[in-house]
Coordinates of C-alpha atoms in Angstrom, one line a residue:
Chain F
M1012 CA 13.1 -7.9 5.0
S1013 CA 14.1 -6.5 8.2
S1014 CA 13.0 -6.3 11.8
H1015 CA 9.5 -5.2 11.0
V1016 CA 7.8 -8.3 9.9
G1017 CA 6.7 -9.1 13.4
A1018 CA 5.1 -5.5 13.9
V1019 CA 3.4 -5.8 10.3
A1020 CA 2.1 -9.4 11.3
R1021 CA 0.7 -8.3 14.5
K1022 CA -0.9 -5.2 13.1
D1023 CA -2.5 -7.3 10.1
F1024 CA -3.8 -10.0 12.6
A1025 CA -5.2 -7.2 14.7
D1026 CA -7.0 -5.7 11.8
A1027 CA -8.1 -9.1 10.4
S1028 CA -9.4 -10.2 13.8
R1029 CA -11.9 -7.2 13.5
S1030 CA -13.2 -8.3 10.1
R1031 CA -16.7 -9.9 10.1
L1032 CA -15.9 -12.0 7.2
L1033 CA -12.9 -13.8 8.6
W1034 CA -14.9 -14.4 11.9
S1035 CA -17.6 -15.7 9.7
I1036 CA -15.2 -18.2 8.1
I1037 CA -13.8 -19.2 11.4
G1038 CA -17.5 -19.8 12.7
L1039 CA -18.3 -21.9 9.7
L1040 CA -15.3 -24.1 10.3
V1041 CA -16.1 -24.6 13.9
A1042 CA -19.9 -25.2 13.1
L1043 CA -19.1 -27.9 10.5
T1044 CA -16.9 -29.7 13.0
T1045 CA -19.7 -29.6 15.3
I1046 CA -22.3 -30.6 12.9
G1047 CA -20.3 -33.3 11.7
Y1048 CA -19.7 -34.8 15.2
V1049 CA -23.4 -34.5 16.4
A1050 CA -24.7 -36.0 13.0
V1051 CA -22.6 -38.9 13.1
W1052 CA -23.2 -39.6 16.8
A1053 CA -26.9 -39.2 16.3
V1054 CA -27.2 -41.7 13.6
T1055 CA -24.4 -44.3 14.4
D1056 CA -23.9 -46.4 17.2
D1057 CA -20.6 -48.1 16.7
T1058 CA -18.3 -45.2 15.4
S1059 CA -15.0 -44.8 17.2
A1060 CA -13.5 -41.5 18.3
S1061 CA -10.7 -42.2 15.9
E1062 CA -12.7 -43.1 12.9
M1063 CA -15.0 -39.9 13.6
L1064 CA -11.5 -37.8 13.0
G1065 CA -11.5 -39.2 9.5
F1066 CA -15.2 -38.2 9.0
V1067 CA -14.2 -34.6 9.5
A1068 CA -11.2 -35.0 7.0
L1069 CA -13.6 -34.6 4.0
P1070 CA -15.5 -31.6 4.8
L1071 CA -12.1 -30.0 6.1
S1072 CA -10.6 -30.7 2.8
V1073 CA -13.2 -29.0 1.1
L1074 CA -14.0 -26.0 3.4
L1075 CA -10.2 -25.3 4.6
P1076 CA -8.6 -24.5 1.2
V1077 CA -11.7 -22.3 0.4
A1078 CA -11.5 -20.5 3.8
A1079 CA -7.7 -20.1 3.6
L1080 CA -7.9 -18.8 -0.1
I1081 CA -10.4 -16.0 1.2
V1082 CA -8.2 -15.1 4.2
G1083 CA -5.2 -14.8 1.9
Y1084 CA -6.3 -13.4 -1.4
M1085 CA -6.5 -9.8 -0.4
A1086 CA -3.7 -9.8 1.8
V1087 CA -1.3 -7.4 0.0
V1088 CA -3.5 -6.6 -3.0
G1089 CA -6.3 -5.3 -1.0
E1090 CA -3.8 -2.7 0.9
R1091 CA -2.3 -1.7 -2.6
Q1092 CA -5.7 -1.1 -3.9
S1093 CA -7.1 1.0 -1.1
G1094 CA -4.0 2.9 -0.7
S1095 CA -3.3 2.0 3.0
L1096 CA 0.0 0.2 1.5
K1097 CA 1.5 3.7 0.8
L1098 CA 0.9 4.7 4.4
L1099 CA 2.6 1.4 5.7
L1100 CA 5.6 1.6 3.4
G1101 CA 6.0 5.4 4.2
L1102 CA 6.9 3.8 7.6
P1103 CA 10.0 1.9 8.2
P1104 CA 8.6 -1.6 7.0
N1105 CA 9.8 -2.3 3.6
R1106 CA 8.2 -4.5 1.0
G1107 CA 9.7 -7.7 2.1
D1108 CA 8.3 -6.9 5.6
V1109 CA 4.8 -6.5 4.1
V1110 CA 4.7 -9.7 2.3
F1111 CA 6.2 -11.7 5.1
G1112 CA 4.3 -9.9 7.8
K1113 CA 1.1 -10.3 6.0
L1114 CA 1.8 -14.0 5.5
L1115 CA 2.3 -14.5 9.2
G1116 CA -0.7 -12.5 10.0
R1117 CA -2.8 -14.5 7.7
I1118 CA -1.3 -17.9 8.8
G1119 CA -2.2 -16.6 12.4
V1120 CA -5.9 -16.2 11.4
I1121 CA -6.4 -19.6 9.6
S1122 CA -4.6 -21.0 12.6
V1123 CA -7.0 -19.7 14.8
A1124 CA -9.7 -21.3 12.9
V1125 CA -8.2 -24.9 12.8
V1126 CA -7.1 -24.6 16.5
L1127 CA -10.7 -23.7 17.4
S1128 CA -12.2 -26.5 15.4
F1129 CA -9.9 -29.1 16.8
L1130 CA -10.8 -27.9 20.3
V1131 CA -14.4 -28.2 19.6
A1132 CA -13.7 -31.8 18.1
L1133 CA -11.6 -32.5 21.4
V1134 CA -14.6 -31.5 23.6
L1135 CA -17.2 -33.3 21.3
S1136 CA -15.0 -36.3 21.1
I1137 CA -15.0 -36.6 25.0
V1138 CA -18.6 -35.7 25.6
L1139 CA -20.1 -37.6 22.6
F1140 CA -17.8 -40.5 21.9
G1141 CA -16.5 -41.0 25.4
S1142 CA -12.8 -41.0 24.4
L1143 CA -10.1 -38.9 22.7
P1144 CA -7.6 -40.6 20.6
I1145 CA -4.7 -38.1 21.7
S1146 CA -2.1 -38.8 19.1
D1147 CA -4.2 -39.1 16.2
W1148 CA -5.9 -36.0 17.2
L1149 CA -2.6 -34.2 17.5
A1150 CA -1.3 -35.6 14.4
F1151 CA -4.3 -34.9 12.2
G1152 CA -4.7 -31.3 13.6
A1153 CA -1.0 -30.6 12.6
I1154 CA -1.6 -31.8 9.1
S1155 CA -4.8 -29.9 8.8
L1156 CA -2.8 -26.9 10.0
L1157 CA -0.3 -27.5 7.3
F1158 CA -3.0 -27.9 4.9
G1159 CA -4.5 -24.5 5.9
L1160 CA -1.4 -22.6 5.6
T1161 CA -0.5 -24.1 2.3
F1162 CA -3.5 -22.4 0.8
V1163 CA -3.0 -19.1 2.9
A1164 CA 0.5 -18.9 1.6
L1165 CA -0.6 -19.6 -1.9
A1166 CA -3.0 -16.8 -1.7
V1167 CA -1.0 -14.4 0.1
G1168 CA 1.9 -15.1 -2.5
V1169 CA -0.8 -14.4 -5.5
S1170 CA -1.9 -11.2 -3.7
A1171 CA 1.5 -10.0 -3.5
G1172 CA 2.3 -10.7 -7.1
V1173 CA -0.6 -9.0 -8.9
S1174 CA -2.1 -5.4 -9.1
S1175 CA -5.7 -5.9 -8.8
R1176 CA -8.0 -7.7 -6.5
G1177 CA -9.8 -9.2 -9.5
R1178 CA -6.6 -10.9 -10.7
S1179 CA -5.9 -12.2 -7.4
M1180 CA -9.3 -13.7 -7.0
A1181 CA -9.2 -15.2 -10.5
I1182 CA -5.6 -17.0 -9.9
A1183 CA -6.8 -18.1 -6.5
I1184 CA -9.8 -19.6 -7.9
G1185 CA -8.3 -20.9 -10.8
T1186 CA -5.6 -22.8 -8.7
Y1187 CA -8.2 -24.3 -6.7
L1188 CA -10.1 -25.6 -9.5
L1189 CA -7.1 -27.0 -11.0
F1190 CA -6.4 -29.0 -7.8
V1191 CA -10.1 -30.0 -7.2
G1192 CA -11.4 -30.3 -10.8
L1193 CA -8.6 -30.6 -13.5
W1194 CA -5.8 -32.5 -11.6
E1195 CA -6.6 -35.8 -13.4
L1196 CA -6.9 -34.3 -16.7
V1197 CA -3.6 -32.6 -16.4
T1198 CA -1.7 -35.5 -15.0
A1199 CA -3.5 -38.7 -16.5
G1200 CA -4.0 -36.7 -20.0
P1201 CA -0.2 -36.5 -20.7
Y1202 CA 0.3 -40.1 -19.5
Y1203 CA -2.3 -41.1 -22.0
V1204 CA -0.5 -39.0 -24.7
I1205 CA 2.9 -40.6 -23.9
H1206 CA 2.2 -44.1 -23.2
D1207 CA -1.0 -44.6 -25.2
E1208 CA -2.9 -45.9 -22.4
T1209 CA -4.4 -44.5 -19.2
P1210 CA -2.2 -45.0 -16.2
P1211 CA -2.6 -48.5 -14.5
V1212 CA -2.5 -48.8 -10.6
E1213 CA 1.1 -49.6 -11.0
A1214 CA 1.9 -46.6 -12.9
E1215 CA 5.1 -45.1 -13.9
T1216 CA 7.0 -43.5 -11.1
W1217 CA 7.0 -39.9 -12.9
Y1218 CA 3.4 -40.0 -13.1
L1219 CA 2.7 -41.1 -9.6
F1220 CA 5.0 -38.3 -8.5
V1221 CA 3.0 -35.7 -10.3
Q1222 CA -0.3 -37.0 -9.6
Q1223 CA 0.4 -36.9 -5.8
F1224 CA 1.8 -33.6 -6.1
N1225 CA -1.5 -31.8 -5.2
P1226 CA -2.2 -30.6 -1.9
L1227 CA -5.7 -32.1 -1.7
Q1228 CA -4.2 -35.5 -2.6
A1229 CA -1.4 -35.0 -0.1
Y1230 CA -3.9 -34.2 2.7
A1231 CA -5.8 -37.2 2.1
T1232 CA -2.7 -39.5 1.8
I1233 CA -1.4 -38.3 5.1
S1234 CA -4.6 -38.1 6.9
S1235 CA -5.3 -41.8 5.8
E1236 CA -2.1 -42.7 7.6
V1237 CA -3.0 -41.1 10.9
V1238 CA -6.7 -41.7 11.4
E1239 CA -8.6 -44.8 11.4
G1240 CA -10.1 -45.7 7.7
D1241 CA -9.3 -44.1 4.5
V1242 CA -9.6 -40.6 3.6
F1243 CA -10.5 -39.9 0.0
P1244 CA -9.1 -36.8 -1.8
F1245 CA -11.9 -34.3 -2.7
M1246 CA -11.0 -34.3 -6.5
F1247 CA -13.4 -34.8 -9.6
Q1248 CA -12.6 -38.2 -11.3
Y1249 CA -12.8 -38.6 -14.9
G1250 CA -12.1 -42.4 -15.3
L1251 CA -8.6 -41.9 -16.5
E1252 CA -7.2 -43.3 -13.3
P1253 CA -8.2 -46.8 -12.5
F1254 CA -10.9 -47.2 -10.0
E1255 CA -9.0 -49.6 -7.9
A1256 CA -6.4 -46.7 -7.4
Q1257 CA -8.9 -44.5 -5.6
G1258 CA -7.9 -43.7 -2.0
M1259 CA -4.5 -45.6 -2.7
A1260 CA -1.4 -44.0 -1.6
P1261 CA 1.4 -43.3 -4.1
A1262 CA 3.7 -45.9 -2.2
E1263 CA 1.0 -48.7 -2.6
R1264 CA 1.1 -48.4 -6.2
V1265 CA 4.6 -49.5 -6.8
S1266 CA 5.9 -53.0 -6.4
G1267 CA 8.7 -53.2 -3.7
E1268 CA 10.1 -50.2 -1.7
A1269 CA 8.8 -46.9 -2.8
P1270 CA 11.3 -44.3 -3.5
F1271 CA 11.3 -41.4 -1.0
Y1272 CA 9.3 -39.0 -3.2
L1273 CA 6.4 -41.4 -3.1
Q1274 CA 6.3 -42.2 0.5
E1275 CA 3.4 -40.6 2.6
W1276 CA 5.4 -38.1 4.6
F1277 CA 6.5 -36.6 1.1
G1278 CA 3.1 -35.1 0.8
G1279 CA 3.8 -32.7 3.6
I1280 CA 7.0 -31.6 1.4
A1281 CA 4.6 -31.0 -1.6
M1282 CA 2.3 -28.9 0.5
L1283 CA 5.2 -26.9 1.9
I1284 CA 6.3 -26.3 -2.0
W1285 CA 2.9 -25.2 -2.8
A1286 CA 3.2 -22.8 0.0
L1287 CA 6.6 -21.4 -0.9
I1288 CA 6.8 -21.1 -4.5
P1289 CA 3.7 -18.8 -4.8
V1290 CA 5.1 -16.6 -1.8
L1291 CA 8.6 -16.4 -3.5
I1292 CA 7.1 -15.6 -6.7
G1293 CA 4.9 -13.1 -5.3
Y1294 CA 7.5 -11.7 -3.2
Y1295 CA 9.8 -11.4 -6.4
R1296 CA 7.2 -9.5 -8.3
F1297 CA 6.2 -7.2 -5.6
Q1298 CA 9.8 -6.2 -4.9
R1299 CA 10.1 -5.0 -8.7
T1300 CA 6.5 -3.5 -9.1
D1301 CA 5.6 0.3 -9.2
L1302 CA 2.9 0.8 -6.7
Chain U
M1075 CA 24.7 17.2 2.1
N1076 CA 21.6 18.3 0.5
A1077 CA 18.3 16.9 2.3
I1078 CA 17.0 15.9 -1.2
E1079 CA 19.1 15.7 -4.3
I1080 CA 17.4 14.7 -7.7
T1081 CA 19.6 14.0 -10.6
D1082 CA 18.3 13.5 -14.3
L1083 CA 15.3 11.6 -12.9
T1084 CA 13.2 10.3 -15.7
K1085 CA 9.9 8.1 -15.4
Q1086 CA 8.3 7.0 -18.6
Y1087 CA 5.1 4.8 -18.8
G1088 CA 5.0 3.1 -22.0
D1089 CA 5.1 6.3 -24.5
V1090 CA 3.9 8.6 -21.8
T1091 CA 6.8 10.7 -20.0
A1092 CA 5.7 11.5 -16.5
V1093 CA 9.0 13.1 -15.5
S1094 CA 11.5 14.0 -17.6
E1095 CA 15.5 14.6 -16.6
L1096 CA 14.4 16.4 -13.5
S1097 CA 17.2 17.7 -11.3
I1098 CA 16.7 19.7 -8.0
A1099 CA 18.7 19.9 -4.9
I1100 CA 16.9 20.8 -1.7
E1101 CA 19.0 22.1 1.4
Q1102 CA 18.8 21.2 4.9
G1103 CA 16.2 23.2 7.0
E1104 CA 14.5 24.5 3.7
V1105 CA 10.9 24.6 2.9
F1106 CA 10.3 23.6 -0.4
G1107 CA 7.1 24.0 -2.4
F1108 CA 6.8 21.7 -5.4
L1109 CA 4.0 23.3 -7.6
G1110 CA 2.4 22.3 -10.7
P1111 CA -0.8 21.5 -12.2
N1112 CA -2.6 18.1 -11.8
G1113 CA -0.8 15.5 -13.8
A1114 CA 2.6 17.5 -14.0
G1115 CA 4.4 14.6 -12.6
K1116 CA 4.8 16.0 -9.0
S1117 CA 3.5 12.7 -7.3
T1118 CA 5.2 10.5 -9.7
T1119 CA 8.6 12.5 -8.7
I1120 CA 7.6 11.8 -4.9
N1121 CA 6.6 8.4 -5.4
M1122 CA 10.2 7.9 -6.9
L1123 CA 11.7 9.5 -3.8
L1124 CA 9.8 7.0 -1.6
D1125 CA 10.6 3.9 -3.8
F1126 CA 7.1 3.4 -4.7
V1127 CA 7.9 3.9 -8.2
R1128 CA 11.2 3.0 -9.8
P1129 CA 12.8 5.5 -12.2
T1130 CA 13.3 4.7 -16.0
S1131 CA 16.7 6.7 -15.7
G1132 CA 18.6 8.8 -13.3
S1133 CA 18.8 8.9 -9.6
A1134 CA 17.9 10.6 -6.2
T1135 CA 19.2 10.7 -2.9
V1136 CA 17.1 11.3 0.5
L1137 CA 19.5 12.6 3.4
G1138 CA 22.2 11.2 1.4
Y1139 CA 20.9 7.7 0.9
D1140 CA 20.0 6.4 -2.5
T1141 CA 16.2 6.0 -2.8
Q1142 CA 16.5 2.7 -4.5
T1143 CA 19.2 0.7 -2.6
E1144 CA 19.1 2.5 0.7
T1145 CA 15.3 2.7 1.3
D1146 CA 15.4 1.4 5.1
Q1147 CA 17.7 4.0 6.0
I1148 CA 15.4 6.7 4.5
S1149 CA 12.1 5.6 5.9
K1150 CA 13.1 5.6 9.4
R1151 CA 14.5 9.1 9.2
V1152 CA 11.7 10.6 7.0
G1153 CA 8.1 11.7 7.8
I1154 CA 5.8 10.8 4.6
L1155 CA 2.4 12.0 3.8
P1156 CA 1.9 10.2 0.5
E1157 CA -0.8 10.8 -2.2
G1158 CA -3.7 8.5 -2.7
Y1159 CA -3.3 6.7 0.5
D1160 CA -5.8 5.1 2.9
I1161 CA -5.9 4.4 6.4
Y1162 CA -7.0 1.1 8.0
E1163 CA -10.6 1.3 8.3
R1164 CA -11.0 -1.2 11.3
L1165 CA -8.2 0.2 13.6
T1166 CA -8.5 3.3 15.7
G1167 CA -6.6 6.3 15.0
R1168 CA -4.7 5.8 18.3
K1169 CA -3.6 2.1 17.0
H1170 CA -2.4 3.9 13.7
L1171 CA -0.1 6.3 15.9
E1172 CA 1.1 3.5 18.1
F1173 CA 1.9 1.4 15.0
A1174 CA 3.9 4.4 13.5
I1175 CA 5.6 4.8 17.1
R1176 CA 6.5 1.1 17.2
T1177 CA 7.9 0.7 13.7
K1178 CA 9.8 4.0 14.0
D1179 CA 11.1 2.9 17.4
A1180 CA 10.2 6.3 18.7
D1181 CA 8.9 7.5 22.0
D1182 CA 6.4 9.8 21.2
D1183 CA 3.1 10.4 23.2
P1184 CA 0.2 9.4 21.0
D1185 CA -1.9 12.2 22.7
E1186 CA 0.5 15.0 22.1
L1187 CA 0.6 13.9 18.4
L1188 CA -3.2 13.9 18.5
A1189 CA -3.1 17.5 19.6
R1190 CA -0.5 18.7 17.3
V1191 CA -2.7 17.6 14.4
G1192 CA -6.0 18.6 15.8
L1193 CA -7.8 15.4 16.3
D1194 CA -9.6 14.8 19.7
Q1195 CA -9.3 11.9 22.1
A1196 CA -13.0 10.7 21.5
D1197 CA -11.9 10.6 17.7
A1198 CA -8.7 8.8 18.3
D1199 CA -10.3 5.9 20.2
R1200 CA -13.0 5.0 17.3
P1201 CA -12.3 3.1 14.1
A1202 CA -10.6 5.3 11.5
G1203 CA -13.1 4.0 8.9
G1204 CA -15.6 6.6 10.1
Y1205 CA -13.3 9.5 9.7
S1206 CA -13.9 12.4 7.2
K1207 CA -11.4 13.2 4.4
G1208 CA -9.8 15.8 6.7
M1209 CA -9.6 13.6 9.6
R1210 CA -7.8 11.0 7.8
Q1211 CA -5.5 13.6 6.5
R1212 CA -4.7 14.7 9.9
L1213 CA -4.1 11.3 11.2
A1214 CA -1.6 10.5 8.3
T1215 CA 0.0 13.7 9.2
G1216 CA 0.2 12.7 12.8
M1217 CA 1.9 9.4 11.6
A1218 CA 4.4 11.4 9.5
L1219 CA 5.5 13.4 12.5
V1220 CA 6.2 10.4 14.6
G1221 CA 10.0 10.1 15.7
D1222 CA 10.6 13.8 14.8
P1223 CA 11.8 13.3 11.3
E1224 CA 14.6 15.3 9.8
L1225 CA 12.5 15.5 6.6
L1226 CA 8.8 15.7 5.9
I1227 CA 7.7 14.9 2.3
M1228 CA 4.1 15.7 1.8
D1229 CA 2.2 15.0 -1.3
E1230 CA -0.8 17.5 -1.5
P1231 CA -1.3 18.0 2.3
S1232 CA -4.0 20.3 1.8
T1233 CA -6.2 17.8 0.3
G1234 CA -9.5 17.3 1.8
L1235 CA -9.0 20.1 4.5
D1236 CA -11.0 23.0 5.1
P1237 CA -9.8 26.6 5.1
T1238 CA -9.0 26.2 8.9
G1239 CA -7.5 22.8 8.4
I1240 CA -5.4 24.2 5.5
R1241 CA -4.2 27.3 7.9
E1242 CA -3.3 24.7 10.6
M1243 CA -1.3 22.7 8.2
Q1244 CA 0.5 25.7 7.1
E1245 CA 1.4 26.6 10.8
L1246 CA 2.4 23.0 11.4
V1247 CA 4.9 23.2 8.6
Q1248 CA 6.2 26.6 9.8
A1249 CA 6.4 25.1 13.2
E1250 CA 8.2 22.1 11.9
S1251 CA 10.6 24.3 10.0
E1252 CA 11.3 26.2 12.8
R1253 CA 12.5 22.9 14.7
G1254 CA 15.0 22.4 11.9
T1255 CA 12.8 20.1 9.8
T1256 CA 13.4 20.2 6.1
V1257 CA 9.9 20.2 4.4
F1258 CA 9.2 19.1 0.9
F1259 CA 5.5 19.5 -0.2
S1260 CA 3.7 19.5 -3.4
S1261 CA 0.5 21.3 -4.3
H1262 CA -1.4 22.2 -7.2
I1263 CA -2.8 25.4 -5.1
L1264 CA -0.7 28.3 -5.5
E1265 CA -1.8 30.0 -2.3
H1266 CA -0.6 27.2 0.0
V1267 CA 3.0 27.3 -1.4
E1268 CA 3.0 31.0 -1.4
A1269 CA 2.3 31.2 2.3
V1270 CA 5.1 28.9 3.6
C1271 CA 7.8 28.2 1.2
D1272 CA 11.5 29.3 1.1
R1273 CA 11.7 28.2 -2.5
I1274 CA 9.6 27.0 -5.1
G1275 CA 9.9 24.4 -8.0
I1276 CA 7.4 24.6 -10.8
L1277 CA 6.7 21.4 -12.7
N1278 CA 4.8 21.3 -16.0
Q1279 CA 4.3 18.4 -18.0
G1280 CA 7.2 16.3 -16.1
E1281 CA 9.6 19.4 -16.7
L1282 CA 10.9 22.0 -14.2
I1283 CA 10.1 25.2 -15.8
A1284 CA 11.2 27.4 -12.8
L1285 CA 13.2 27.0 -9.6
D1286 CA 13.7 30.0 -7.4
T1287 CA 12.6 31.8 -4.2
L1288 CA 9.2 33.7 -4.5
E1289 CA 11.1 37.2 -4.7
G1290 CA 13.2 35.6 -7.4
L1291 CA 10.5 34.5 -9.5
R1292 CA 8.9 37.9 -9.4
E1293 CA 12.3 39.5 -10.3
S1294 CA 12.8 37.2 -13.1
L1295 CA 9.5 37.6 -14.4
G1296 CA 10.0 41.6 -14.2
D1297 CA 6.7 42.3 -12.9
G1298 CA 6.9 43.4 -9.3
A1299 CA 4.1 45.3 -8.4
T1300 CA 1.4 47.9 -9.5
M1301 CA 0.9 51.2 -7.8
T1302 CA -2.2 52.9 -7.9
I1303 CA -2.0 56.8 -6.6
T1304 CA -5.1 58.7 -6.1
V1305 CA -4.2 62.5 -6.1
S1306 CA -6.5 65.6 -5.4
D1307 CA -5.9 67.2 -9.0
P1308 CA -6.0 65.7 -12.4
P1309 CA -2.5 64.3 -12.6
K1310 CA -1.4 65.5 -15.9
A1311 CA 2.3 66.6 -15.3
A1312 CA 2.6 64.3 -12.6
A1313 CA 2.5 61.2 -14.9
E1314 CA 5.5 62.8 -17.0
T1315 CA 7.6 63.0 -13.7
V1316 CA 6.6 59.4 -12.6
D1317 CA 7.4 58.0 -16.0
A1318 CA 10.9 59.5 -15.9
I1319 CA 11.7 57.6 -12.8
T1320 CA 13.8 54.5 -13.2
G1321 CA 12.5 51.0 -12.5
V1322 CA 8.8 52.3 -13.3
T1323 CA 7.1 51.6 -16.4
D1324 CA 3.6 51.6 -18.1
V1325 CA 2.2 55.0 -16.5
T1326 CA -1.3 55.7 -17.0
A1327 CA -3.4 58.5 -15.7
T1328 CA -7.1 58.1 -15.3
G1329 CA -9.2 60.7 -13.6
R1330 CA -7.6 61.4 -10.4
Q1331 CA -5.8 58.2 -10.5
L1332 CA -2.1 57.3 -11.7
E1333 CA -1.3 53.7 -12.2
A1334 CA 2.2 52.6 -12.7
S1335 CA 4.2 49.2 -13.0
V1336 CA 6.9 49.0 -10.6
T1337 CA 9.8 46.4 -11.3
D1338 CA 12.3 47.9 -8.7
P1339 CA 10.8 47.6 -5.2
R1340 CA 13.0 51.0 -4.0
S1341 CA 11.3 52.9 -6.8
K1342 CA 8.0 53.1 -4.9
A1343 CA 9.4 55.5 -2.3
T1344 CA 10.9 57.5 -5.2
V1345 CA 7.5 57.9 -6.8
I1346 CA 6.1 59.2 -3.5
T1347 CA 8.8 61.7 -2.7
E1348 CA 8.9 63.0 -6.4
L1349 CA 5.2 63.6 -6.5
D1350 CA 5.3 65.2 -3.0
A1351 CA 8.1 67.5 -4.3
L1352 CA 6.0 68.5 -7.4
G1353 CA 3.4 69.7 -4.8
V1354 CA 0.8 67.0 -5.6
T1355 CA -1.4 66.2 -2.7
I1356 CA -1.6 62.4 -2.6
T1357 CA -5.0 61.3 -0.9
D1358 CA -4.4 57.5 -1.4
V1359 CA -1.8 54.8 -2.2
R1360 CA -2.5 51.4 -3.1
I1361 CA 0.1 48.7 -4.1
D1362 CA -0.6 45.4 -5.6
E1363 CA 1.8 42.7 -5.3
T1364 CA 2.0 40.4 -8.4
S1365 CA 0.6 37.2 -7.0
L1366 CA 2.0 33.8 -7.5
E1367 CA -0.8 32.7 -9.5
S1368 CA -0.3 35.3 -12.3
L1369 CA 3.5 34.3 -12.2
F1370 CA 2.5 30.6 -12.4
A1371 CA 0.1 31.2 -15.3
A1372 CA 2.6 33.3 -17.1
L1373 CA 5.4 30.6 -16.7
V1374 CA 3.2 27.8 -18.1
A1375 CA 2.3 30.1 -20.9
E1376 CA 5.8 30.6 -21.6
D1377 CA 6.7 27.0 -21.4
G1378 CA 4.2 26.7 -24.3
T1379 CA 2.4 23.7 -23.1
V1380 CA -0.6 24.5 -21.0
G1381 CA -1.0 21.9 -18.4
A1382 CA -4.6 20.8 -17.7
G1383 CA -6.3 22.1 -14.5
I1384 CA -4.3 24.9 -13.3
E1385 CA -6.0 26.2 -10.0
T1386 CA -6.0 29.6 -9.2
Q1387 CA -8.5 29.4 -6.4
P1388 CA -8.1 27.3 -3.3
Q1389 CA -10.1 24.0 -4.0
Y1390 CA -11.2 21.9 -1.1
A1391 CA -12.6 19.1 -3.1
E1392 CA -10.9 15.9 -3.5
V1393 CA -8.0 16.1 -5.9
P1394 CA -7.9 13.5 -8.6
S1395 CA -4.7 11.2 -8.5
E1396 CA -2.1 11.7 -11.0
V1397 CA -0.9 9.1 -13.5
S1398 CA 0.3 6.3 -11.2
Q1399 CA 0.0 3.4 -13.7

């Protein structure tokens, strides 16, 4: 990495901001927030502005990762396949500048999407619900931003580590499916094999640690803390987990004081780790590959 | 210090050897033509100089810096026109140049660069995605010229250019050379190399089969030029006289024409004066220099392994990219 990260990031952001696809994604996020607010306002009378924030958490937890993965999965490998990477690397920016510059550029794109959505939420909250729970709004916005950039980073990391667009897409989709559709199987499954029973509500701490180590779970756990009402994670259920444990934070599933790695804030660390590890692996592989 | 120094550079892709123990030293200020058929390993070699591809063994330095450990030092001093690149479709030509100027920390005027590579203002302000192949090549060349580099490395610079564009490219190379810039460029088209290069390296099947000046190559192959002399009377006795001159071989007389191969350039004048002394009336003299293409064909044939796709005619179609995976 050298001093050219910023130049690459700015150029990437400028390039991305002329992409219709990326604007469609931003438009979709903003539209979804708008529809959510208007729909709830139209059908209910007694929803508070803070509860309303909780209602947009579920659609966001579905759409934000998808949007972020689309924003990121082509970042490096797209340039590698088109050949513009050679033009870029022929100039002073080096491979590290490309990976981290791209990462910043794409984080910029998803940040615009999240910030615009939350600005729309701010306006609609005041217009339709008469108030804005400012601290909830800020905290939930920040968590959503972290959630979005986790998936952007994951996708950019993958895009740096592979040599074809197809492979990048496959890994990005595969990882998302793992989080959404297979997580219970890969966590509660081994628990069943080891302990000969499905995990109870008060399960072993190693299990609770692994089970919550999913950005979707982490997003739901932290969101539940900052908005009114429970936010359920958008994950397939196979009935291996006890029904009562749905929507319970890991810290609530241990008796007494929860260890630090089961506390709600640790979900933020889990997201950061899911952002960081793919980027580092992608960077490592990209540094060593023949283009 | 040499501008480029390649030492025993080898690149293998699995069982395929793309470049085999290549060693070349290119002096500062030189215009070096890197010639070879498609797939000879030219792009692989250049990609190793640019650190796009890592050598299996051997090493190289560019402007004295190691191509693998000191790439940052190299890329800020060198102008690069890679093979198989593409531009950023959504950004304008001007934005491309501005980006190159910013990253190179240079103070070039984009308009001046546009003029040098022959792109007009209107084109510069629209997205480069709408550019033709030739315009993309001009834009990329403009980016390579940013910051007045000490060394230009150009991989197949004539790709996609029409004959006018090729001539402009050659003029540009000459102008850069006059400014003291070292130029290293590759081509599979002989005429392009012949016109501008001080020295030529010929690569075939990953190996350097010749490295010399154009004159040196001609000399070493021993066939310099063919003289065709038209005389007023049937040249019977004249043929014997000419055959006796040193540096002249293969004299044949047909009708009113004498044909002779001249290996020593100085013998040409001797041929004329000897014939004049004989009282022969010369009505015409034609001298055909052996073209680089016949030298090239001879060298590749001598090498024993005939590379694919040797071009002896200028070709303006898109060039298939070489082994890069």
